[in-house]
Tab-separated table of C-alpha atoms in Angstrom:
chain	number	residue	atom	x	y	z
A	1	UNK	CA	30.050	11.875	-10.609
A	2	UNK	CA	29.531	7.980	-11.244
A	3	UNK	CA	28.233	5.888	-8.593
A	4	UNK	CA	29.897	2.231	-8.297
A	5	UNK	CA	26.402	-0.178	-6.919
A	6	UNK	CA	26.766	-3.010	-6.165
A	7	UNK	CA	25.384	-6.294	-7.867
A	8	UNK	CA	24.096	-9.182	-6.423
A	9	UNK	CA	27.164	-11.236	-7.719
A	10	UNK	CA	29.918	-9.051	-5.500
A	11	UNK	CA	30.868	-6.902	-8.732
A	12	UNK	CA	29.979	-2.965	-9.331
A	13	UNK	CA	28.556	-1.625	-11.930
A	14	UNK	CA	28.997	2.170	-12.891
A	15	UNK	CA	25.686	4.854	-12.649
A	16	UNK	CA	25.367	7.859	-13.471
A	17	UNK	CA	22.826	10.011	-11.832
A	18	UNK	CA	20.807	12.476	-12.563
A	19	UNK	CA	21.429	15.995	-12.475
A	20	UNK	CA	18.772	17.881	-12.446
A	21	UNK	CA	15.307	17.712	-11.166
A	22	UNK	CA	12.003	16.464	-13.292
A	23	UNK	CA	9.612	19.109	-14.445
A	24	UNK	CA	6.594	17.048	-12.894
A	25	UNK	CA	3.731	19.534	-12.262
A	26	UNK	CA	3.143	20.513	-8.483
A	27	UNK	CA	0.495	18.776	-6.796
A	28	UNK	CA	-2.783	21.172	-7.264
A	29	UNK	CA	-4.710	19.353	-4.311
A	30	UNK	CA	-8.039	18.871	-6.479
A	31	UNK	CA	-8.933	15.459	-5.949
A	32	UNK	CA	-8.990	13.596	-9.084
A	33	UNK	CA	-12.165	12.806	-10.774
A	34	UNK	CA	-12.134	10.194	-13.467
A	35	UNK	CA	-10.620	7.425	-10.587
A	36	UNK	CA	-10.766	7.314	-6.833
A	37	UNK	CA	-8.007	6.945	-6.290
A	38	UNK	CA	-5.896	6.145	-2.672
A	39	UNK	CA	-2.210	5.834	-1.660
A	40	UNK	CA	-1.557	3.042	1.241
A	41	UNK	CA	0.605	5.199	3.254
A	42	UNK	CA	4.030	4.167	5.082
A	43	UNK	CA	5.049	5.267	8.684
A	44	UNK	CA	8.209	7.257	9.626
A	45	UNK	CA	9.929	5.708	12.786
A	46	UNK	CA	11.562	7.681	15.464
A	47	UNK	CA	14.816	6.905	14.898
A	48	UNK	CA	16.017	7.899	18.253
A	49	UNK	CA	13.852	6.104	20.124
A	50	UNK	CA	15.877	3.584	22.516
A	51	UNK	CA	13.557	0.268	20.788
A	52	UNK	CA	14.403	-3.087	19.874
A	53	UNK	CA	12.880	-4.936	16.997
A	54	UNK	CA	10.257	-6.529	19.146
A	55	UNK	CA	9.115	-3.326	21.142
A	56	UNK	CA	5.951	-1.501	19.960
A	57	UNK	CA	6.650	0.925	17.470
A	58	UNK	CA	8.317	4.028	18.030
A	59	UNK	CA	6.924	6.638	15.074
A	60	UNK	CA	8.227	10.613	14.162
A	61	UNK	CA	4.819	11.408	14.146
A	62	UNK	CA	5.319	15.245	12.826
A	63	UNK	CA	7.317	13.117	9.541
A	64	UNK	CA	4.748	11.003	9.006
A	65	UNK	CA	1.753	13.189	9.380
A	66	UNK	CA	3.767	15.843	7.165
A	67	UNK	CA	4.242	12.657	4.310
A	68	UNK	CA	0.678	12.414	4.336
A	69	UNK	CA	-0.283	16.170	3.718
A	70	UNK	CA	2.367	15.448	0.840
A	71	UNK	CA	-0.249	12.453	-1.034
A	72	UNK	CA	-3.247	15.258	-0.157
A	73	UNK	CA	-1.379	17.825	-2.235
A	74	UNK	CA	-1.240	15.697	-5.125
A	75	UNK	CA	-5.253	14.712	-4.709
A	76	UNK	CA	-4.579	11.592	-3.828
A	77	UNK	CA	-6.619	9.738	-0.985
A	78	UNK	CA	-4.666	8.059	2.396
A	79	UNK	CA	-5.451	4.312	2.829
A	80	UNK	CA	-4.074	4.220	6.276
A	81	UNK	CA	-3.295	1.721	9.339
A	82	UNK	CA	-2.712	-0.712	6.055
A	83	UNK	CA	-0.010	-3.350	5.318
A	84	UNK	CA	2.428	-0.245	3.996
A	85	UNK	CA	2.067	1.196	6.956
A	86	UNK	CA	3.594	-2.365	8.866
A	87	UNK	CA	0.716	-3.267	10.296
A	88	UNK	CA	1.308	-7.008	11.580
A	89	UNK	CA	4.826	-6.094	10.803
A	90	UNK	CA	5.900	-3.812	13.550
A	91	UNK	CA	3.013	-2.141	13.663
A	92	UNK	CA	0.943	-3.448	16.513
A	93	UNK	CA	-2.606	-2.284	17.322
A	94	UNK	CA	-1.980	0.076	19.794
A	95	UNK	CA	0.459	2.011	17.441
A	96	UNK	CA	-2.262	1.858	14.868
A	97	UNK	CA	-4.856	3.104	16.769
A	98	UNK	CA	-2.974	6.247	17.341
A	99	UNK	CA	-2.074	6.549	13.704
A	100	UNK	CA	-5.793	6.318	12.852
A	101	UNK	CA	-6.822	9.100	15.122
A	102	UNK	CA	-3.781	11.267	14.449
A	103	UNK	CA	-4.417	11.122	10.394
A	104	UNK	CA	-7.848	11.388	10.327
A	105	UNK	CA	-7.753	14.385	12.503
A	106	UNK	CA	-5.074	15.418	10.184
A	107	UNK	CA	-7.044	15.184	7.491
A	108	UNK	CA	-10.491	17.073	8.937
A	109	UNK	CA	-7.835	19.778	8.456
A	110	UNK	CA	-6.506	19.519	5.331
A	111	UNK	CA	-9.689	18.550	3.107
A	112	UNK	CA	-7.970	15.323	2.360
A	113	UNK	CA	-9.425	11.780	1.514
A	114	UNK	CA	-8.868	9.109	4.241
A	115	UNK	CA	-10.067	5.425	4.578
A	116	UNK	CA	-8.457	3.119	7.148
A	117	UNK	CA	-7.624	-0.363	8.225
A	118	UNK	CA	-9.984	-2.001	10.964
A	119	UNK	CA	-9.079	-5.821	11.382
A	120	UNK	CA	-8.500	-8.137	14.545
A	121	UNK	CA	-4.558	-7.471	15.005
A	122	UNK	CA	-5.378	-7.086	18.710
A	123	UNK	CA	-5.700	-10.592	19.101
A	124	UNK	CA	-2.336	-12.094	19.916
A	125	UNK	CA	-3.246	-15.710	20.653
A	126	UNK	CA	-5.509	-18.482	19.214
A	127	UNK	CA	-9.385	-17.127	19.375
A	128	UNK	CA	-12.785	-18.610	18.484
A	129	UNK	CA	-15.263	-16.731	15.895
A	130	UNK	CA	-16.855	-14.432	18.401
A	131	UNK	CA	-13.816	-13.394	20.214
A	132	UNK	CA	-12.724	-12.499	16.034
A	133	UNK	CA	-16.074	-10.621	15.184
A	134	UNK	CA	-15.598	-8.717	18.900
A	135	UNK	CA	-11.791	-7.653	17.842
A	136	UNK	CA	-13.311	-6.692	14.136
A	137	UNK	CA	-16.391	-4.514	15.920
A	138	UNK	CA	-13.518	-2.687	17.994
A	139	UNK	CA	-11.820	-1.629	15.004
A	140	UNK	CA	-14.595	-0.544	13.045
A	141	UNK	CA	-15.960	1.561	16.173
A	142	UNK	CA	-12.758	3.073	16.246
A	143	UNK	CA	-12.013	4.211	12.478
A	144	UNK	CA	-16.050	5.295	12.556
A	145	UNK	CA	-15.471	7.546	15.724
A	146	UNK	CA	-12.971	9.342	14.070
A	147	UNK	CA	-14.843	10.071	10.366
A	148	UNK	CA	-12.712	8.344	8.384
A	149	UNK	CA	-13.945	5.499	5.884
A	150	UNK	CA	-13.743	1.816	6.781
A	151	UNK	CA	-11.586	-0.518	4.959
A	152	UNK	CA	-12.291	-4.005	6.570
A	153	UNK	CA	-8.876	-5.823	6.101
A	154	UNK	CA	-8.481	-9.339	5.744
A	155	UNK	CA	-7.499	-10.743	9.452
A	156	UNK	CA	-4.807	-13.438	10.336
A	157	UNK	CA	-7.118	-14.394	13.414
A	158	UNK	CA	-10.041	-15.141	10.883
A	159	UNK	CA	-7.832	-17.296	8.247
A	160	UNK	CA	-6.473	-19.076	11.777
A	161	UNK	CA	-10.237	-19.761	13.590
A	162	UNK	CA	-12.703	-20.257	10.303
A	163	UNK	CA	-13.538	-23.698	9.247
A	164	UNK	CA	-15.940	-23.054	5.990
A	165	UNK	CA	-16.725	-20.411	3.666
A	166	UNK	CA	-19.957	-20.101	6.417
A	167	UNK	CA	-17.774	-18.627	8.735
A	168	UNK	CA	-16.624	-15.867	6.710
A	169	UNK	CA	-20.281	-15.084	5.293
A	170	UNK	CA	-21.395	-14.698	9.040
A	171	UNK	CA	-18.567	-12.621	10.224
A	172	UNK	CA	-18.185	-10.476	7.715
A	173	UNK	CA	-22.497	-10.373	7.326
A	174	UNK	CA	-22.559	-9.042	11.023
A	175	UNK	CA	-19.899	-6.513	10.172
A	176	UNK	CA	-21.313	-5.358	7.313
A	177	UNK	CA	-25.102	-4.538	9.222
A	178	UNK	CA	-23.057	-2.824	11.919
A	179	UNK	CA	-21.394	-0.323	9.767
A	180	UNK	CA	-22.695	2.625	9.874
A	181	UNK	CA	-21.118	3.511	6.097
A	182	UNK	CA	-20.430	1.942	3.194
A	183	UNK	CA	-16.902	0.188	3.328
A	184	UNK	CA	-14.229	-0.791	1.522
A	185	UNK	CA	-13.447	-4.779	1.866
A	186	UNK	CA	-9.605	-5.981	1.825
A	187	UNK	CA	-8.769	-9.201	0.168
A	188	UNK	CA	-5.155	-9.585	0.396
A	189	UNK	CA	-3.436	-12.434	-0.760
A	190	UNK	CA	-0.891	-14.802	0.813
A	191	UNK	CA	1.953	-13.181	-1.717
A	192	UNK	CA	1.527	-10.337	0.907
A	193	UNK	CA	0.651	-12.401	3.825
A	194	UNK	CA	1.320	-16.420	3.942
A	195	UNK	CA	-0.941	-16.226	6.907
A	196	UNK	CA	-4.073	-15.183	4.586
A	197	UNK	CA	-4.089	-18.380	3.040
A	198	UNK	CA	-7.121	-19.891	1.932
A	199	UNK	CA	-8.667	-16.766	2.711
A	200	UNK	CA	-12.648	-16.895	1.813
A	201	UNK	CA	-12.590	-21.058	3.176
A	202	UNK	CA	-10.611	-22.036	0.239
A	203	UNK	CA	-7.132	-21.981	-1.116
A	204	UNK	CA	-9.169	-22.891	-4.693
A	205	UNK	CA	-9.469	-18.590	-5.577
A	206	UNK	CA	-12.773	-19.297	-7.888
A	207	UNK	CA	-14.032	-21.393	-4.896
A	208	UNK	CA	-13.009	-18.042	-3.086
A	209	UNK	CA	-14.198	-15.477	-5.067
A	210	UNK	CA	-17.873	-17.073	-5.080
A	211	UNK	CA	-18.147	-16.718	-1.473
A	212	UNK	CA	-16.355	-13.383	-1.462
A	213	UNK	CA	-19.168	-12.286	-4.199
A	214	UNK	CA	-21.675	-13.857	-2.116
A	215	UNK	CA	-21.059	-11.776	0.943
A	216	UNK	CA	-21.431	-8.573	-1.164
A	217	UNK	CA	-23.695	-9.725	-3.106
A	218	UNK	CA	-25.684	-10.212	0.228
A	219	UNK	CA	-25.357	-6.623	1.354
A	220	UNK	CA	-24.560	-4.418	-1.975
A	221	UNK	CA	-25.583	-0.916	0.318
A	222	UNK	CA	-22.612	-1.941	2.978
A	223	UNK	CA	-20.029	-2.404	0.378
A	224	UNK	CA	-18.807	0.839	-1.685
A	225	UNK	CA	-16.114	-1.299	-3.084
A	226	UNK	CA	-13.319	-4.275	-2.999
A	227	UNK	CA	-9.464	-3.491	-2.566
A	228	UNK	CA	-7.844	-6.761	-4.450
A	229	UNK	CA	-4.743	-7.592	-4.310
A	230	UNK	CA	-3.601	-11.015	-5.824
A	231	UNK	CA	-1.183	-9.745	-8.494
A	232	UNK	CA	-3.564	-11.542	-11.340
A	233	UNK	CA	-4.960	-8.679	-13.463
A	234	UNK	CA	-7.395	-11.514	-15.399
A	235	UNK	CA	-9.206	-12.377	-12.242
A	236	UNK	CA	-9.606	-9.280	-11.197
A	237	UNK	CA	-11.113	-8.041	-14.540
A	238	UNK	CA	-13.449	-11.355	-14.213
A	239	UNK	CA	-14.383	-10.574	-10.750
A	240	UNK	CA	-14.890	-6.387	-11.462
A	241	UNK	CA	-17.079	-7.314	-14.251
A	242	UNK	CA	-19.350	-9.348	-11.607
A	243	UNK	CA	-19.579	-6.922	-8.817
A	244	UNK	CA	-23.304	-5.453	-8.315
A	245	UNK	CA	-23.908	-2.142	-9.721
A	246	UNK	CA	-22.192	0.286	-7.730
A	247	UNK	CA	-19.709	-1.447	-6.148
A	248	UNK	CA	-16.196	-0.120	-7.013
A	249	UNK	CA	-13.155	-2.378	-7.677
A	250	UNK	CA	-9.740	-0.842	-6.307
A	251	UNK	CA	-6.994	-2.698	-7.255
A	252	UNK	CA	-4.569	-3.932	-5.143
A	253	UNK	CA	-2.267	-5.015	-7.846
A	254	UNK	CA	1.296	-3.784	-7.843
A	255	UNK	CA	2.273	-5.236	-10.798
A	256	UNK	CA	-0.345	-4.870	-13.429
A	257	UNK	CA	-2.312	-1.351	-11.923
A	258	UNK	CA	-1.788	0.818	-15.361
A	259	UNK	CA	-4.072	-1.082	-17.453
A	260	UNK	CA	-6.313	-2.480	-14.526
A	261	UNK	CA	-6.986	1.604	-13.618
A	262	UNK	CA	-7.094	2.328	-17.346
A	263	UNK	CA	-9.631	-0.154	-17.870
A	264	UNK	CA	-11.347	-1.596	-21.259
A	265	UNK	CA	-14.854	-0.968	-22.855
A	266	UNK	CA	-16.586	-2.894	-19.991
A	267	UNK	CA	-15.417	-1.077	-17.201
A	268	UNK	CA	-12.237	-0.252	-14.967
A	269	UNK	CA	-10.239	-0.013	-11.715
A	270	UNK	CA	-10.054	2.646	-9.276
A	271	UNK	CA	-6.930	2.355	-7.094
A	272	UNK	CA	-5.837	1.297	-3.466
A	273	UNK	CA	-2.234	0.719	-3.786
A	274	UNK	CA	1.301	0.956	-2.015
A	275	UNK	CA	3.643	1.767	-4.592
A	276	UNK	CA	1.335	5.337	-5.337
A	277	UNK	CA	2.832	6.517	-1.807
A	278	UNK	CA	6.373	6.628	-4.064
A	279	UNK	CA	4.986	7.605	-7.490
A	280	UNK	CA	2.756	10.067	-5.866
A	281	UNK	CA	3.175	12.790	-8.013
A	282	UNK	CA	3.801	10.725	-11.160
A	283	UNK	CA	0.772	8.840	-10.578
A	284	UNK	CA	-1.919	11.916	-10.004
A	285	UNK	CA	-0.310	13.785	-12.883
A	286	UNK	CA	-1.397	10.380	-15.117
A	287	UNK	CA	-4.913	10.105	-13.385
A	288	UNK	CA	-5.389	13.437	-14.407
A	289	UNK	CA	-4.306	12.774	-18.289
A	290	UNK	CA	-6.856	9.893	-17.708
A	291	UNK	CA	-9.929	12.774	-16.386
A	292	UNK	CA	-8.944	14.293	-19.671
A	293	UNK	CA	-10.401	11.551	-21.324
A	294	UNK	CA	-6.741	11.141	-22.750
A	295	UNK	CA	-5.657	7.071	-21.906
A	296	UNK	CA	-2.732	7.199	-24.092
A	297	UNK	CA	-1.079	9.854	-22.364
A	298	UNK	CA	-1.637	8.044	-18.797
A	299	UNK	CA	-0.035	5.012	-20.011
A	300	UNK	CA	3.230	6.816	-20.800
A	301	UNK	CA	3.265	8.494	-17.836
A	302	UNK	CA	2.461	5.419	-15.611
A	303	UNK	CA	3.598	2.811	-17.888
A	304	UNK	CA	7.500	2.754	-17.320
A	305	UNK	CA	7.153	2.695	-13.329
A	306	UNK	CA	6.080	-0.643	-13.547
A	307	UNK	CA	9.277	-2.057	-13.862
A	308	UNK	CA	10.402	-0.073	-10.417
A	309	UNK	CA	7.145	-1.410	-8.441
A	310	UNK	CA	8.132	-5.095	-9.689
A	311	UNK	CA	11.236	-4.658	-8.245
A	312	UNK	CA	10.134	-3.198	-4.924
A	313	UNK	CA	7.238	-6.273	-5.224
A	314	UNK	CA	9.296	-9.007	-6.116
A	315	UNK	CA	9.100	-12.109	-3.941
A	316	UNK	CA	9.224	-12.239	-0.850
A	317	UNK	CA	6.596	-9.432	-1.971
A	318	UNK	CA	5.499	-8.486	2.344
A	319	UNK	CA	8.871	-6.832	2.483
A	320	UNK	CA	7.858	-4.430	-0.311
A	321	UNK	CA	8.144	-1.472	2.649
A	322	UNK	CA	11.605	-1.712	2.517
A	323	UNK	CA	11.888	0.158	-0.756
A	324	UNK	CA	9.179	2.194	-0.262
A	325	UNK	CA	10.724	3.959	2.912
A	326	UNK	CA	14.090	3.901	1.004
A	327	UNK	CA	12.837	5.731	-1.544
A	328	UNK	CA	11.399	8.281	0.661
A	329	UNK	CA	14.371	8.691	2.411
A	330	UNK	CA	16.174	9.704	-0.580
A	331	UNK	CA	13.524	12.142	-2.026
A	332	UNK	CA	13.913	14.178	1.562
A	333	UNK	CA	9.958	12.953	2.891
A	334	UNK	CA	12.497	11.670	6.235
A	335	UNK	CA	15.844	12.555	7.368
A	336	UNK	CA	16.896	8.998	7.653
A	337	UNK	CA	16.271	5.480	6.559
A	338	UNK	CA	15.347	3.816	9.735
A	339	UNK	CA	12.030	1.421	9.808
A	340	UNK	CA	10.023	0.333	13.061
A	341	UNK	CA	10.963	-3.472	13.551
A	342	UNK	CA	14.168	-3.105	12.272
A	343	UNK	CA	12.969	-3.617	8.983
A	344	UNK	CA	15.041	-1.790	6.511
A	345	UNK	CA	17.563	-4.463	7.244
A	346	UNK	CA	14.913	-7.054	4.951
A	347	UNK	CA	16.101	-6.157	1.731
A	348	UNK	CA	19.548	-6.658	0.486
A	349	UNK	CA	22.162	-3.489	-0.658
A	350	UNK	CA	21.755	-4.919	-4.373
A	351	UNK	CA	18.098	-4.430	-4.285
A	352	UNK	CA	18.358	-0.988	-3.067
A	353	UNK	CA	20.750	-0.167	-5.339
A	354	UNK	CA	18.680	-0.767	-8.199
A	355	UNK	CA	15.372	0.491	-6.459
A	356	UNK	CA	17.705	3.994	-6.713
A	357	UNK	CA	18.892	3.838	-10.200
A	358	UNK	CA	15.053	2.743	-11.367
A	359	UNK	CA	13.611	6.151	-8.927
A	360	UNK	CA	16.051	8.275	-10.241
A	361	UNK	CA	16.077	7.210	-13.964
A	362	UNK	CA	12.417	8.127	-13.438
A	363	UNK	CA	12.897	11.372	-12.463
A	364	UNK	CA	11.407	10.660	-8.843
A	365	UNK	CA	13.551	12.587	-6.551
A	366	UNK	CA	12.650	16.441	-6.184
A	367	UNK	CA	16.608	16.834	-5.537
A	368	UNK	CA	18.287	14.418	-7.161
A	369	UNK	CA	21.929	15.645	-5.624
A	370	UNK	CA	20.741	14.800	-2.247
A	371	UNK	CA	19.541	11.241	-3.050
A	372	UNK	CA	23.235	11.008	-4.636
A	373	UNK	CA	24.286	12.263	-1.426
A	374	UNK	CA	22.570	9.670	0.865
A	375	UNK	CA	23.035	7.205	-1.382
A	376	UNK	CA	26.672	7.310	-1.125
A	377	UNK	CA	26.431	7.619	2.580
A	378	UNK	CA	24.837	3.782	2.304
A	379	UNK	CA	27.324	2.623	0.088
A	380	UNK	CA	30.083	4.030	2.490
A	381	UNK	CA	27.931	1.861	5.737
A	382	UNK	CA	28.325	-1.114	3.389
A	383	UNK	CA	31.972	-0.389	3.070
A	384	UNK	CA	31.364	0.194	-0.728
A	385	UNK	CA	34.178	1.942	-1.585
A	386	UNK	CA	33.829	5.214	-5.018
């Protein structure tokens, strides 16, 4: 059966799917041991629930519990309460809160790896820098209560209140003598938030990146490592290469993460990124060609999904969770394709037409005749006719 999809000039182009399944390995549930490795995690909305796109979030909390057993299975750590999951973006605080406690409990059960998101998302008006640091220490009491690992995420409220580099030193200092663990620090850029802008006290990134090395430099037993995403593979090579000895680097970078994770002869990447909660199984059956000391063969496993996670990434890059709960809705994780904010309306039918033809051509769907299936059901609510 050809499928007709749509292009982005009005015209169809013909497809052929896929027939029959991949032969990917099952997920063995070891944790991987050559690269930490952790998948940013999307939410499944209730798709009943009677919400509008500015209520709080309404989320199927058995489907999106169940989708993160699924990244455990593979080995793969849960970066949760993060940008994939729409936090900032439908997503408020309250809803993330609950998500925290719900997966980390989750994952006391199954053995699994979890780190999560504390930032100032609370704060819905203009605040000065100790209402900020108050909303940060909230978070990070939170995630701690519940055992899970701290990822301090870059906060709006911050970018919005701080005046100098200072003011991020002192903030983020104070944080950093109040955890309790060693934590993970967020630098996202303004590709995935324009409100992160001139993040650090400067919208000059070397300026930046000296005062973001400063603060770790400051307290190297606070930090176990950075999660960088600014979708420029040299700087983050530059900036790995100067963090203090035992300080991890986990890129961030959606576009260039198969060499940045497979690294050179002065060092390499671990991983903290969005489009592994898609490639799940792809990408812990390459980590694991990589803890068999055998780099070639994780390049051509991981290698040709770049050109899928461009796509998904491409500009405006924050509405990257479109694709990503598309594609889970066609390889069965959720029974429908419904987002919290409305949001699977913010990328166009062309787009997820070829988000589909680069998953399947992959091999990504576990039945390929059902994401055939649901796919034509979208192309019939576009009034595409086969």
């Amino acid at each position: 059966m050809t499928l007709l999809l749509p292009r982005v000039d009005g015209t169809t182009r013909p497809y052929e799917p896929r027939r029959a399944p991949s032969q990917a390995p099952p997920g063995s549930g070891a944790p991987l041991a050559s690269r930490k490795v952790f998948s940013a995690a999307h939410v499944v909305a209730d798709p009943y629930a009677d919400v509008s796109p500015d209520s709080p979030a309404a989320v199927d909390w058995d489907a999106t519990l169940a989708f993160r057993r699924h990244l455990w299975a593979q080995g793969l750590g849960v970066a949760e309460a993060m940008d994939t999951a729409q936090r900032g973006m439908g997503l408020d605080w309250t809803g993330a809160a609950e998500l925290i406690r719900r997966s980390a409990a989750e994952a006391k059960s199954a053995g699994g790896a979890i780190a999560c998101g504390a930032g100032t998302d609370q704060l819905t008006t203009p605040a000065d820098l100790p209402t900020v640091r108050a909303a940060y220490e909230e978070q990070l009491a939170l995630v701690e209560s519940t055992g899970a690992q701290v990822i301090l995420m870059a906060s709006r409220a911050l970018a919005a209140t701080a005046t100098s580099p200072d003011d991020y030193a002192e903030t983020y200092g104070h944080l950093l003598r109040q955890a309790s663990e060693p934590v993970i620090l967020h630098w996202l850029g303004p590709m995935f938030d324009p409100a992160l802008t001139g993040y650090w006290g400067s919208e000059d990134l070397d300026e930046a990146t000296e005062t973001f090395l400063d603060v770790i430099s400051a307290h190297p037993d606070k930090v176990d490592g950075i999660k960088i995403s600014l979708l420029d593979p040299g700087r983050e090579i530059a900036l790995r290469r100067r963090l203090p000895n035992g300080v991890r680097c986990y890129t961030g970078d959606d576009f260039n993460y198969p060499e940045l994770i497979a690294g050179d002869e002065q060092g390499f990447s671990h991983a903290l990124l969005g489009i592994f909660d898609p490639l799940a199984p792809l990408a812990a059956d390459a980590v694991r060609a990589l803890d068999m000391g055998d780099t070639k063969a994780f390049r051509a496993r991981l290698d040709p999904t770049v050109e899928l996670s461009r796509h998904l990434f491409q500009p405006p890059t924050r509405f990257y969770k479109t694709g990503v709960v598309f594609l889970a809705w066609l390889a069965g994780h959720q029974t429908h394709f419904t987002m919290v904010g409305g949001l699977q309306s913010a990328r166009s039918l062309p787009h997820l037409c070829h988000a589909y033809e680069l998953a399947d051509g992959l091999g990504l769907f576990p039945d390929p005749l059902l994401a055939e299936c649901r796919m034509k059901s979208l192309l019939a609510t576009y009034g595409v006719d086969q």
